[in-house]
Short mmCIF file of C-alpha atoms in Angstrom, two decimals:
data_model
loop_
_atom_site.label_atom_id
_atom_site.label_comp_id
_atom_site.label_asym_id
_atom_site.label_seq_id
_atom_site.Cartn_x
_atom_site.Cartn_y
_atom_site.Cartn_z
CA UNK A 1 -1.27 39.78 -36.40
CA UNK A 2 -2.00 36.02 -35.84
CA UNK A 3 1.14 35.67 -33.34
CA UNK A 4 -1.08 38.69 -31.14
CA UNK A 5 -4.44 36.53 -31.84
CA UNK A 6 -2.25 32.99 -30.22
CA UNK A 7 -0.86 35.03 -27.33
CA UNK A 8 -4.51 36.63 -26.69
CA UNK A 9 -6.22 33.37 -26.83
CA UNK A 10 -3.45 31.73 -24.43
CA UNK A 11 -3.81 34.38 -22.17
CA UNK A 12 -7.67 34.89 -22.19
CA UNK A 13 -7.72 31.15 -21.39
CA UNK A 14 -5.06 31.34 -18.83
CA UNK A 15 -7.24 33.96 -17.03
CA UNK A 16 -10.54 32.24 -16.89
CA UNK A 17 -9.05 28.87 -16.56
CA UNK A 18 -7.34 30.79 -13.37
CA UNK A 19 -10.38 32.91 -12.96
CA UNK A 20 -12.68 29.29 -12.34
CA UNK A 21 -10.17 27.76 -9.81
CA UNK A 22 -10.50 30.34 -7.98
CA UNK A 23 -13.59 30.51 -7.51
CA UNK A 24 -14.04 27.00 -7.68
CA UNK A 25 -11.63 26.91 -4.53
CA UNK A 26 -13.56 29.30 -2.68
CA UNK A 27 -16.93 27.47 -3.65
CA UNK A 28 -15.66 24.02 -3.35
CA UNK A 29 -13.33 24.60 0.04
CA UNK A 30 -13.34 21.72 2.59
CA UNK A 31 -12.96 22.96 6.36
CA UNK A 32 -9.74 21.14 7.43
CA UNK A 33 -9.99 20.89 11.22
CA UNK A 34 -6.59 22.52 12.35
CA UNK A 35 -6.28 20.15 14.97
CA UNK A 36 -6.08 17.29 12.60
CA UNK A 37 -2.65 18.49 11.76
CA UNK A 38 -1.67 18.99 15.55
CA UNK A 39 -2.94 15.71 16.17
CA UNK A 40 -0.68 14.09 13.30
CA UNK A 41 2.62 16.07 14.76
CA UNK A 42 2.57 14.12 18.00
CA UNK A 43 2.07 10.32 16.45
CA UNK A 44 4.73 8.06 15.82
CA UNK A 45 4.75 9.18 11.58
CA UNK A 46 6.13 5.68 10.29
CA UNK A 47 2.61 5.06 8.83
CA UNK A 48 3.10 1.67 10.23
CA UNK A 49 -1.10 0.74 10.09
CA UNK A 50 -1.11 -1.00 13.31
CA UNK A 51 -3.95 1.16 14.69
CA UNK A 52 -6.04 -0.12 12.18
CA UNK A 53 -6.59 3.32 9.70
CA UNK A 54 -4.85 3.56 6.52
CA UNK A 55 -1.67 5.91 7.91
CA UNK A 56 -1.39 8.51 10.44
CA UNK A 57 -3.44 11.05 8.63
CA UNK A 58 -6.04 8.34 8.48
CA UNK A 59 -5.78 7.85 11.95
CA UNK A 60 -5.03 11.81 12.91
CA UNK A 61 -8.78 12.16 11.17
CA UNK A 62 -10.28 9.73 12.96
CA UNK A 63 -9.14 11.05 16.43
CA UNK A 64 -10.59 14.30 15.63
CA UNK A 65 -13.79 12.46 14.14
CA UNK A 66 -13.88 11.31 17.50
CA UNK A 67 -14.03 8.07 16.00
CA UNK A 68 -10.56 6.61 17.22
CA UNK A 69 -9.25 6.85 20.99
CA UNK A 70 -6.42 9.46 21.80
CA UNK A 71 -4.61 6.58 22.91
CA UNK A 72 -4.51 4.34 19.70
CA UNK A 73 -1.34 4.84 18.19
CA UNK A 74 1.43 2.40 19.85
CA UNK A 75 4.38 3.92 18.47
CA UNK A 76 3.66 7.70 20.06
CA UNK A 77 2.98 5.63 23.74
CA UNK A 78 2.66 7.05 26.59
CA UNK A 79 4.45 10.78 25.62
CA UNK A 80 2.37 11.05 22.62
CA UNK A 81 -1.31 9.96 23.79
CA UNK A 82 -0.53 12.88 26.59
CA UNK A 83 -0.62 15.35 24.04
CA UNK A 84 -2.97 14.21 21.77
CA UNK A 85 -5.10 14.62 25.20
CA UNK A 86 -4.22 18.33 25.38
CA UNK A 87 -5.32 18.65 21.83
CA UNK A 88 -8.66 16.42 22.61
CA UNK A 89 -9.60 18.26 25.94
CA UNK A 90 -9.28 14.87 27.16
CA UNK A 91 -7.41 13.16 29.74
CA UNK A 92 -5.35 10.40 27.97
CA UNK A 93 -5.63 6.56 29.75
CA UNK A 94 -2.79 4.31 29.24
CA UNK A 95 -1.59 1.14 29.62
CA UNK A 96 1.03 -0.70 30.38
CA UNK A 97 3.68 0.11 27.53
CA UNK A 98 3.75 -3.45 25.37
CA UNK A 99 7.31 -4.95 24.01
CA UNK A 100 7.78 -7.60 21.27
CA UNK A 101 9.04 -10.59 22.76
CA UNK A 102 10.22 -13.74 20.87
CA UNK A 103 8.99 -17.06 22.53
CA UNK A 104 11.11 -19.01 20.57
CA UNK A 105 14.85 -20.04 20.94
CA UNK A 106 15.36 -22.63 18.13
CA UNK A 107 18.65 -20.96 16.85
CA UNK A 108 20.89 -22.45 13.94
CA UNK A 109 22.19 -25.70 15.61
CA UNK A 110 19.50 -25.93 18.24
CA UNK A 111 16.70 -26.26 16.54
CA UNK A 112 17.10 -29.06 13.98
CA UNK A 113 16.67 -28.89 10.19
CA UNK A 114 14.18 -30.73 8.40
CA UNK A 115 16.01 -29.74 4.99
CA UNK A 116 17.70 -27.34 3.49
CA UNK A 117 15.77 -24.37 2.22
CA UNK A 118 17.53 -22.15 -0.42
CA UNK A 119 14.41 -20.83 -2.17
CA UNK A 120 12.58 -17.03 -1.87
CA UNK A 121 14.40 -15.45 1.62
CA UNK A 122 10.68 -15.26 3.00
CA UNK A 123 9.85 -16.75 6.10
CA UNK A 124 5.87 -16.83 4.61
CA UNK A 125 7.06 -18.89 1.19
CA UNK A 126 9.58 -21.02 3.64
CA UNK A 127 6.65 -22.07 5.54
CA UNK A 128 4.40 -22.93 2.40
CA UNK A 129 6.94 -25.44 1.63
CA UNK A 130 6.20 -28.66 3.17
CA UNK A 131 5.24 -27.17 6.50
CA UNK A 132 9.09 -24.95 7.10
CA UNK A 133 12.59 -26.08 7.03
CA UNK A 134 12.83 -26.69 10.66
CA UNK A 135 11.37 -29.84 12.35
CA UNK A 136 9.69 -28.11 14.80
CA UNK A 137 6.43 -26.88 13.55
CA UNK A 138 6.40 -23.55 16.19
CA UNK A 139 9.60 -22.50 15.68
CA UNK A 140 11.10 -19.04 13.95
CA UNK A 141 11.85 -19.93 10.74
CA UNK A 142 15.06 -17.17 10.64
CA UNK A 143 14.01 -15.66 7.48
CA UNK A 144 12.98 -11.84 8.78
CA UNK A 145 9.56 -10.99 7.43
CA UNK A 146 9.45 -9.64 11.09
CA UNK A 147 12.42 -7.83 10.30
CA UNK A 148 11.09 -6.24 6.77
CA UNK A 149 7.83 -5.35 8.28
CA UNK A 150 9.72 -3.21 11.16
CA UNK A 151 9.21 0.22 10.35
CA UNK A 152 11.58 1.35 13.94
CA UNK A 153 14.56 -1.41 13.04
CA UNK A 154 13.87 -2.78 16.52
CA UNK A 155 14.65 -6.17 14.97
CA UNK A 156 17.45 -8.12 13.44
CA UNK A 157 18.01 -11.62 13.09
CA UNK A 158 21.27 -13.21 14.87
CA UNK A 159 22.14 -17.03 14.06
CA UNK A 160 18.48 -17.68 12.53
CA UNK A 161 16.17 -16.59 15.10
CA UNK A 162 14.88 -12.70 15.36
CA UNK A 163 15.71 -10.83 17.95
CA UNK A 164 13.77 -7.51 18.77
CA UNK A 165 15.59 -4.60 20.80
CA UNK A 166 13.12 -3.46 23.62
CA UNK A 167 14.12 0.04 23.21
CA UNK A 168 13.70 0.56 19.89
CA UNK A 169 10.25 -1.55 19.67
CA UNK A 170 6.82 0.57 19.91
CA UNK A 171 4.65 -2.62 19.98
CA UNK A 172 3.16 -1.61 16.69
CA UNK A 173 2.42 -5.23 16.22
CA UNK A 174 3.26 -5.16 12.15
CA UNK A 175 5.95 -8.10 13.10
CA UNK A 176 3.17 -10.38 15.21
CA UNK A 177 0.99 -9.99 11.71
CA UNK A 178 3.97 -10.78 10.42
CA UNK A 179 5.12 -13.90 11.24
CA UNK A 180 3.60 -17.28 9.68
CA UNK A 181 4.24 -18.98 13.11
CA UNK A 182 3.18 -16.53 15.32
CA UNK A 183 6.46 -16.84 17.76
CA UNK A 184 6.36 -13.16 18.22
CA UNK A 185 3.93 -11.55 21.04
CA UNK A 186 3.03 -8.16 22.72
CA UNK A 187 3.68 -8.71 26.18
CA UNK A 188 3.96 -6.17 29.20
CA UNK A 189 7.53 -4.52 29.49
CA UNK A 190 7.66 -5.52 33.09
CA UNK A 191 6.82 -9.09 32.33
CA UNK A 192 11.00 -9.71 32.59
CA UNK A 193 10.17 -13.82 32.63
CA UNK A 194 9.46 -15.20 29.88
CA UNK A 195 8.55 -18.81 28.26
CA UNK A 196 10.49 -18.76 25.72
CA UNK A 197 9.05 -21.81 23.58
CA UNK A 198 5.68 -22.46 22.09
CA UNK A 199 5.92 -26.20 21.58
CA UNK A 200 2.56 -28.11 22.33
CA UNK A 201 3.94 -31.50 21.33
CA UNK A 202 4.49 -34.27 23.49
CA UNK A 203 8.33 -34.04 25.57
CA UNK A 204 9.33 -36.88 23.49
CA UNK A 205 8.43 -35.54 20.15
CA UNK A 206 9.70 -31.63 21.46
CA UNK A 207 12.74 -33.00 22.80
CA UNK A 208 13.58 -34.75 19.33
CA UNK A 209 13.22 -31.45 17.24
CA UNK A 210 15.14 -28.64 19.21
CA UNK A 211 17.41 -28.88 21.95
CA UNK A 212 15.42 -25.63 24.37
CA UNK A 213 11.65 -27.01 23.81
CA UNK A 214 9.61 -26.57 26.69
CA UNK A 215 8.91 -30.18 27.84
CA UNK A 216 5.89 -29.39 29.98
CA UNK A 217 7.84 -31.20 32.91
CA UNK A 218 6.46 -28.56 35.41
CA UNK A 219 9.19 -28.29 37.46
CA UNK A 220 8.68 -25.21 37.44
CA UNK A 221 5.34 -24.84 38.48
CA UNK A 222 6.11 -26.89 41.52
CA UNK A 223 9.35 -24.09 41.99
CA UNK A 224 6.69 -21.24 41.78
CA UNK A 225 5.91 -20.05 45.44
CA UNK A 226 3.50 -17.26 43.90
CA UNK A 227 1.23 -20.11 41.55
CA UNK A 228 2.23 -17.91 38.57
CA UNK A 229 3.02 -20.54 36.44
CA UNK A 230 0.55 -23.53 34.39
CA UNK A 231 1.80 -26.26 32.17
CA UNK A 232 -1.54 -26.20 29.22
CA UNK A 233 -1.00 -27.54 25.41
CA UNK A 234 2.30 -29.12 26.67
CA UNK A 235 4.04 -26.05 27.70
CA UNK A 236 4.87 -23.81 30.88
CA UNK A 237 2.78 -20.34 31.05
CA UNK A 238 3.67 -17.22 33.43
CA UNK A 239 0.98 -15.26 34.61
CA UNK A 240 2.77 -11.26 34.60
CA UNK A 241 -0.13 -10.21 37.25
CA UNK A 242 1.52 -12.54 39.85
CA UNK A 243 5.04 -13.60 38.70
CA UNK A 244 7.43 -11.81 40.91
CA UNK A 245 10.47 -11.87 38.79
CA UNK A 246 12.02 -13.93 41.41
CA UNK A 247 13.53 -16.08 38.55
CA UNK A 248 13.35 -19.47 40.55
CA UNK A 249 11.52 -21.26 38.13
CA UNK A 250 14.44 -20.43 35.20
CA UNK A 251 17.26 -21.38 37.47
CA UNK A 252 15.37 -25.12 37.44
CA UNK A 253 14.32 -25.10 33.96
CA UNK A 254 15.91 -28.59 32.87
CA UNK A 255 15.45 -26.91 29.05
CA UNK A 256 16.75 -23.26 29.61
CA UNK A 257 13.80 -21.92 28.24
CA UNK A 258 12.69 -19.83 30.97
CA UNK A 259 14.52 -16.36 30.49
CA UNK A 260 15.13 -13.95 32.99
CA UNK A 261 15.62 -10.31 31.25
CA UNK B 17 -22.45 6.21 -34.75
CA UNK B 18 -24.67 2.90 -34.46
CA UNK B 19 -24.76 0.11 -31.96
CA UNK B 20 -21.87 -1.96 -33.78
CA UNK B 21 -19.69 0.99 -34.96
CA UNK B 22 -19.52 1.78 -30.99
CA UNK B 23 -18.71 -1.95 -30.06
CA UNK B 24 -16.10 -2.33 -32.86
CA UNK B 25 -14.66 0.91 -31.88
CA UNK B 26 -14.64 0.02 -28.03
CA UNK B 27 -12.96 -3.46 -29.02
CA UNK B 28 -10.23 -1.76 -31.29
CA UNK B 29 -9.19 1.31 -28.41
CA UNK B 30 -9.48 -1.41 -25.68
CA UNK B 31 -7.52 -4.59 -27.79
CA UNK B 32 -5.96 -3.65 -30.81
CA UNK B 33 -4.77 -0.14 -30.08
CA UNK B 34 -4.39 -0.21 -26.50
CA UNK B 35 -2.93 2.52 -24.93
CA UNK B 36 0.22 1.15 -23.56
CA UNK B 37 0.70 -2.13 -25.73
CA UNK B 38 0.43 -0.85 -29.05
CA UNK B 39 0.47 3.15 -28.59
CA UNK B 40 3.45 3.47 -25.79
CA UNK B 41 1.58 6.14 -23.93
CA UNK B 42 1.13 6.50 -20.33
CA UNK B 43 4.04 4.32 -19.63
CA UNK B 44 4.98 6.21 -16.56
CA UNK B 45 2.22 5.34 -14.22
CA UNK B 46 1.98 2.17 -15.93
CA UNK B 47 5.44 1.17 -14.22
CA UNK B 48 5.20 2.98 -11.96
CA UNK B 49 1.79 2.62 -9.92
CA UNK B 50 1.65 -1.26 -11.05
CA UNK B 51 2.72 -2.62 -7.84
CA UNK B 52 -0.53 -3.63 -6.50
CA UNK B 53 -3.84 -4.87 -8.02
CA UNK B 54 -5.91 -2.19 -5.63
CA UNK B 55 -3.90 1.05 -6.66
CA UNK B 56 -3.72 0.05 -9.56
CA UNK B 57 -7.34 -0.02 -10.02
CA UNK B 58 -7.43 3.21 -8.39
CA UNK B 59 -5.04 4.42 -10.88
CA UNK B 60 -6.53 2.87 -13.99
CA UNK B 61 -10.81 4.44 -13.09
CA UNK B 62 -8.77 8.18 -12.11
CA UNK B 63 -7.24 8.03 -15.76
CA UNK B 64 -10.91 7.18 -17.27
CA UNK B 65 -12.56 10.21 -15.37
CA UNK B 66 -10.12 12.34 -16.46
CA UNK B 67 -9.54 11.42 -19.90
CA UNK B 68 -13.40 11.28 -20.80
CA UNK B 69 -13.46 14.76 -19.61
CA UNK B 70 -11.01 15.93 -21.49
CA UNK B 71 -11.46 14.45 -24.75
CA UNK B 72 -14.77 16.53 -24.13
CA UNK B 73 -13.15 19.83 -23.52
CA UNK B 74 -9.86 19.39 -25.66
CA UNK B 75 -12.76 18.76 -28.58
CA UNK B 76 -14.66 21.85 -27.32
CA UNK B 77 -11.43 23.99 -27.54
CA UNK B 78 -10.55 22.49 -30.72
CA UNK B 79 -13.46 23.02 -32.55
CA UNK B 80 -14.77 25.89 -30.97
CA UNK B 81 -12.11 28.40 -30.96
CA UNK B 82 -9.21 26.98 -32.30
CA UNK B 83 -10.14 26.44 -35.67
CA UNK B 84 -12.19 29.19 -36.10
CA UNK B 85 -9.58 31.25 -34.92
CA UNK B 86 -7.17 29.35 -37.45
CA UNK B 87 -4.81 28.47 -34.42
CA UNK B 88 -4.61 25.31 -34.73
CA UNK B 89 -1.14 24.81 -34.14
CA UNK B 90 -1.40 25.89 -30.97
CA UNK B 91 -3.42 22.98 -29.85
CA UNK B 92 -0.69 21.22 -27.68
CA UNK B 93 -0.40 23.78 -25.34
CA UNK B 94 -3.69 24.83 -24.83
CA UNK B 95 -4.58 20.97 -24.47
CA UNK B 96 -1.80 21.19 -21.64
CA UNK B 97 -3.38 23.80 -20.50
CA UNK B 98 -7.33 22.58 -20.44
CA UNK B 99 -6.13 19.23 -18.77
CA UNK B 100 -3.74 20.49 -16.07
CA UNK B 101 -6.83 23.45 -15.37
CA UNK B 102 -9.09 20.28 -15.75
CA UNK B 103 -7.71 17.92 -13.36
CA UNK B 104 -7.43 21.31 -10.45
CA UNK B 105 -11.01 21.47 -11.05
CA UNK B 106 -12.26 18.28 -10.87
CA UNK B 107 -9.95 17.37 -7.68
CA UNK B 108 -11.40 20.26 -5.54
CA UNK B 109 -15.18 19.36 -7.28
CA UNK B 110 -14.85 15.39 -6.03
CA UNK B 111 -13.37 16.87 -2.46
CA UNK B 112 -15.98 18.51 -1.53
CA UNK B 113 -18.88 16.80 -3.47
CA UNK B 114 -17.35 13.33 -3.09
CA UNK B 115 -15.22 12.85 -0.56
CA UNK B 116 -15.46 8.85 -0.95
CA UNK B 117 -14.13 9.06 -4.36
CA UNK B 118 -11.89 11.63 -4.01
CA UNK B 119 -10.09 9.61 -1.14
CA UNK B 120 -9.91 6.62 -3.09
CA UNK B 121 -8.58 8.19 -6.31
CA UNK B 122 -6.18 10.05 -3.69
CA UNK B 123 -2.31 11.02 -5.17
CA UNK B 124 -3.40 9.41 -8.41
CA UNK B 125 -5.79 12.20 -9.75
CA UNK B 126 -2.92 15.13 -9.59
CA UNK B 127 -0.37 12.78 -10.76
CA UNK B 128 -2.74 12.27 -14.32
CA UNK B 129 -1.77 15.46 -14.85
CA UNK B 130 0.97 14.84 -16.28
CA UNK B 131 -0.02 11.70 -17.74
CA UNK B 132 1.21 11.67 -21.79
CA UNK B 133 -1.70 9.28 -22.15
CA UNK B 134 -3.92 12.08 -21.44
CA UNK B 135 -2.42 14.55 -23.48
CA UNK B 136 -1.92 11.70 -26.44
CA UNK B 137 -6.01 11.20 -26.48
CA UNK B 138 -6.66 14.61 -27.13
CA UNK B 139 -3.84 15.20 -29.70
CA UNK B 140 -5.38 11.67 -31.94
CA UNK B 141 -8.56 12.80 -31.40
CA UNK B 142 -7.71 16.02 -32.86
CA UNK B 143 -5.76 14.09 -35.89
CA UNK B 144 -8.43 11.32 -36.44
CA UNK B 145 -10.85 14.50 -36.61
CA UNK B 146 -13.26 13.05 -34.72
CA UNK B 147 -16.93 13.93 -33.88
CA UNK B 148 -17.54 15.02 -30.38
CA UNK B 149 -18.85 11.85 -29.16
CA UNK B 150 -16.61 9.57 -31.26
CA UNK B 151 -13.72 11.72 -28.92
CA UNK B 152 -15.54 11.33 -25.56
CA UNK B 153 -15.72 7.27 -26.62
CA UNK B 154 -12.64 6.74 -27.56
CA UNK B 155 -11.14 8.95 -24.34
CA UNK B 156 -13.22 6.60 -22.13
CA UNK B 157 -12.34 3.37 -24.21
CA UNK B 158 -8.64 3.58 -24.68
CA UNK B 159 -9.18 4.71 -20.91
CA UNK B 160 -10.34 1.29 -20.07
CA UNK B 161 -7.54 -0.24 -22.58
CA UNK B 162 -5.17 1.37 -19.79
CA UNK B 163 -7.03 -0.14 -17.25
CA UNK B 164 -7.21 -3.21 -18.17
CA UNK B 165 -3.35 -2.92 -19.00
CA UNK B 166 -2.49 -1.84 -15.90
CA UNK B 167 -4.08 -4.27 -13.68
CA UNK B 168 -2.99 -6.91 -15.85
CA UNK B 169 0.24 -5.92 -15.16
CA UNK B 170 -0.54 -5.50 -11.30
CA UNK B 171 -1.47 -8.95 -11.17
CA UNK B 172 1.83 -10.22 -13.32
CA UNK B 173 3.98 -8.34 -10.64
CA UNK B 174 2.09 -9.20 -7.46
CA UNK B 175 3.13 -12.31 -8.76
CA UNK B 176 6.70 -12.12 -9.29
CA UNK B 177 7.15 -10.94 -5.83
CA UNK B 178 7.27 -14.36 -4.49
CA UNK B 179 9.17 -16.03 -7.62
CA UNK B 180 12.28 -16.85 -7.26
CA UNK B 181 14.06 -14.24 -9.88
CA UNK B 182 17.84 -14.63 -10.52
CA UNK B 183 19.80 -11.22 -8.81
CA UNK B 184 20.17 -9.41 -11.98
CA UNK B 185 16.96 -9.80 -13.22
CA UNK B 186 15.38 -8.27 -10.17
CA UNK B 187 12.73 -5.49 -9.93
CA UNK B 188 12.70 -3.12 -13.08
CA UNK B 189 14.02 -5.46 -15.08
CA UNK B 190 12.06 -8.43 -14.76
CA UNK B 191 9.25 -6.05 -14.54
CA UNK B 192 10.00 -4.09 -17.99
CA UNK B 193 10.33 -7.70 -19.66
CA UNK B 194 6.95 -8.99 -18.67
CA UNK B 195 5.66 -5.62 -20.40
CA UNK B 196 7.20 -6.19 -23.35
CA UNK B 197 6.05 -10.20 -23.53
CA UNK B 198 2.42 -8.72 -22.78
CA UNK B 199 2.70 -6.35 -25.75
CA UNK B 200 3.86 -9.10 -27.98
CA UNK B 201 0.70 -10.92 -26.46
CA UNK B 202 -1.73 -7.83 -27.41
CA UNK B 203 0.07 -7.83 -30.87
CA UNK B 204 -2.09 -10.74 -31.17
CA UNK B 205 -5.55 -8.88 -31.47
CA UNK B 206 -4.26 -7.16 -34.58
CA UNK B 207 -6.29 -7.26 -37.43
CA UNK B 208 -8.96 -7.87 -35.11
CA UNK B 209 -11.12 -4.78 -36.28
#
């Protein structure tokens, strides 16, 4: 008799415990906006934050909210924001796609050593320690937070410096948070030349701590037929709006650190 | 209960019998969801809601029907039952009521489900034989013992990120070490009540 009294209660409780969801789901539904879901097929999906909104639901939300432009997410470019537009009813403005580039070239062996770091493999700890194991104060450090924080593996590190692949690289910009030194930037994919050095020390002083510092010489300014090019802080700068890529100025670079891509 | 009695009782749930340092319950998310101070916190103020609400209903269930029903060993699964129907309830409830809170407590609520700390309230409550709200105090306070745990812990391991651990020592283990150290240390409120 009691075993029919235990299975009764079970069951009775079962069925209004099942009874209340329901009714509780009916009562307590939340309109999902079906386009929230379209929205979130077309974005890049490695949840990589750079639009600012926790994830791409966050951000897939926000779009419909209206509260984020179509055009926000970096990783789904050009392709994605298109469709997100057909979703929106709204015609998507882009810009010029953005690449990674690493304005640095202070390499093992070019770049000289202040002392020998062997503690946490963390380019943010590294430079903690008595301002980074290189001399030079702007230079990579070779330790790949850039490359941990790279949700698309668009970078690797070769002979202690990073180096980011332009095809694989959605200018999320998680690597340019990244970085303690800030040698990583978001620059326009057609900007092909490229100062590849940060160093705003004197020549003498840039000269002593890494064999490809920009000098500020400005010999290449004075190459530049177009006026593209400024020497500020003690090092060259290439204006993408009017550089040519005629590559003059890198063929006199006295420093090599003028790149041509 | 007086004043005191509820101070003494929140001091021994919260110190000397905490949840995860002296009881071993709820060492799953413990681990688990320890990895940083803010989920953790998220984690820690889910498991209070839901284990203040049911101690309330396990007790209800208990009391009410159970007993006079003289079913009492059948109070495991229809705890299981209550909480799982419990937590279903009360996720739907905060979405559309509270959509703030509900997106902060995000994954964590369903995971409580199957929380042992949750079930493990209920079942002492039942064996301490407990008043109603001597069970709805000590779900919230051994609650806010696993809170307290938890971000303790949080802060240990946010920590340890940047040390400088040797190879073999490395994530779970180092991790499952400084647990045991901070038990040993919450041995030391023993005898406190």
């Amino acid at each position: 008799m009691t075993i029919l009294y235990a299975g009764i209660l079970l069951g009775a409780l079962g069925i209004i415990f099942g009874a209340v969801l329901t009714f509780a789901s009916k009562k307590f539904h939340v309109e999902v906006d079906e386009r929230v879901a379209q929205v979130r097929e077309c974005l890049g999906g490695a949840n990589c934050g750079a639009c600012g909104y926790p994830g791409c639901d966050g951000f897939a939300a926000a779009v419909v909210a209206g509260e984020a432009p179509i055009n926000g997410c970096a990783p789904a470019g050009e392709k994605g924001a298109k469709a997100i537009g057909k979703i929106m009813g709204q015609e998507a403005v882009v810009g010029e796609k953005l690449v990674c580039r690493v304005l640095c070239q202070g390499a093992a062996g070019i770049a000289k050593d202040r002392y020998e770091y062997d503690g946490y493999q963390s380019c943010a700890t590294a430079a903690g320690l008595a301002g980074g194991p290189k001399d030079c104060r702007f230079a990579c450090l070779g330790l790949g937070d850039c490359m941990d924080k790279c949700a698309f593996g668009a970078i690797s590190m070769e002979n202690g410096l990073c180096k980011v692949d332009p095809d694989k690289c959605t200018a999320c910009g998680a690597c340019v948070k990244a970085c303690p030194r800030g040698v990583l930037k978001l620059l326009p994919v057609s900007a092909k030349v490229i100062v590849r050095c940060r160093n705003s020390d004197t020549a003498r002083v840039a000269r002593a701590v890494c064999m490809d510092a920009c000098i500020g010489c400005g010999r290449c300014k004075k190459e530049c037929q177009y006026e593209a090019i400024t020497v500020e802080n003690g090092f060259a700068h290439i204006d993408p709006d009017k550089c040519t890529r005629c590559g003059a100025c890198a063929a006199v670079c006295p420093c090599k650190c003028i790149t041509v891509d | 209960m007086s004043i005191t009695e509820i101070l003494l009782f929140m001091v021994s749930c919260i110190l000397t019998n905490n949840f995860i340092f002296s009881r071993f319950l709820g060492c799953c998310p413990f681990l688990g969801v320890s990895s940083k101070v803010e989920t953790s916190v998220s984690m820690g103020l889910a498991v209070t809601f839901v284990m203040t609400i049911a101690s309330l209903f396990c007790w209800l269930i208990y009391n009410l029907l159970l007993i006079p029903l003289n079913l009492t060993y059948m109070s495991t699964i229809s705890f299981i039952l209550v909480i799982a129907a419990l937590v279903q309830f009360v996720e739907m409830f905060l979405k559309k009521s509270s959509p703030t809170l509900y997106s902060a407590l995000g994954i964590y609520l369903p995971l409580i489900t199957t929380n042992c700390a949750v079930l493990g309230v209920a079942t002492l409550n039942m064996n301490n034989a407990y008043g109603l709200l001597q069970s709805v105090l000590n779900g919230t306070f051994s609650a806010l013992g696993f809170l307290l745990a938890i971000v303790l812990m949080a802060g240990v391991r946010e920590r340890l990120e940047s040390s400088k651990i040797p190879a073999c020592m490395k994530g779970f283990p180092i991790t499952l070490v400084s647990a045991g150290l901070m038990a040993v240390a919450f041995m030391g409120f023993q005898g406190l009540v």
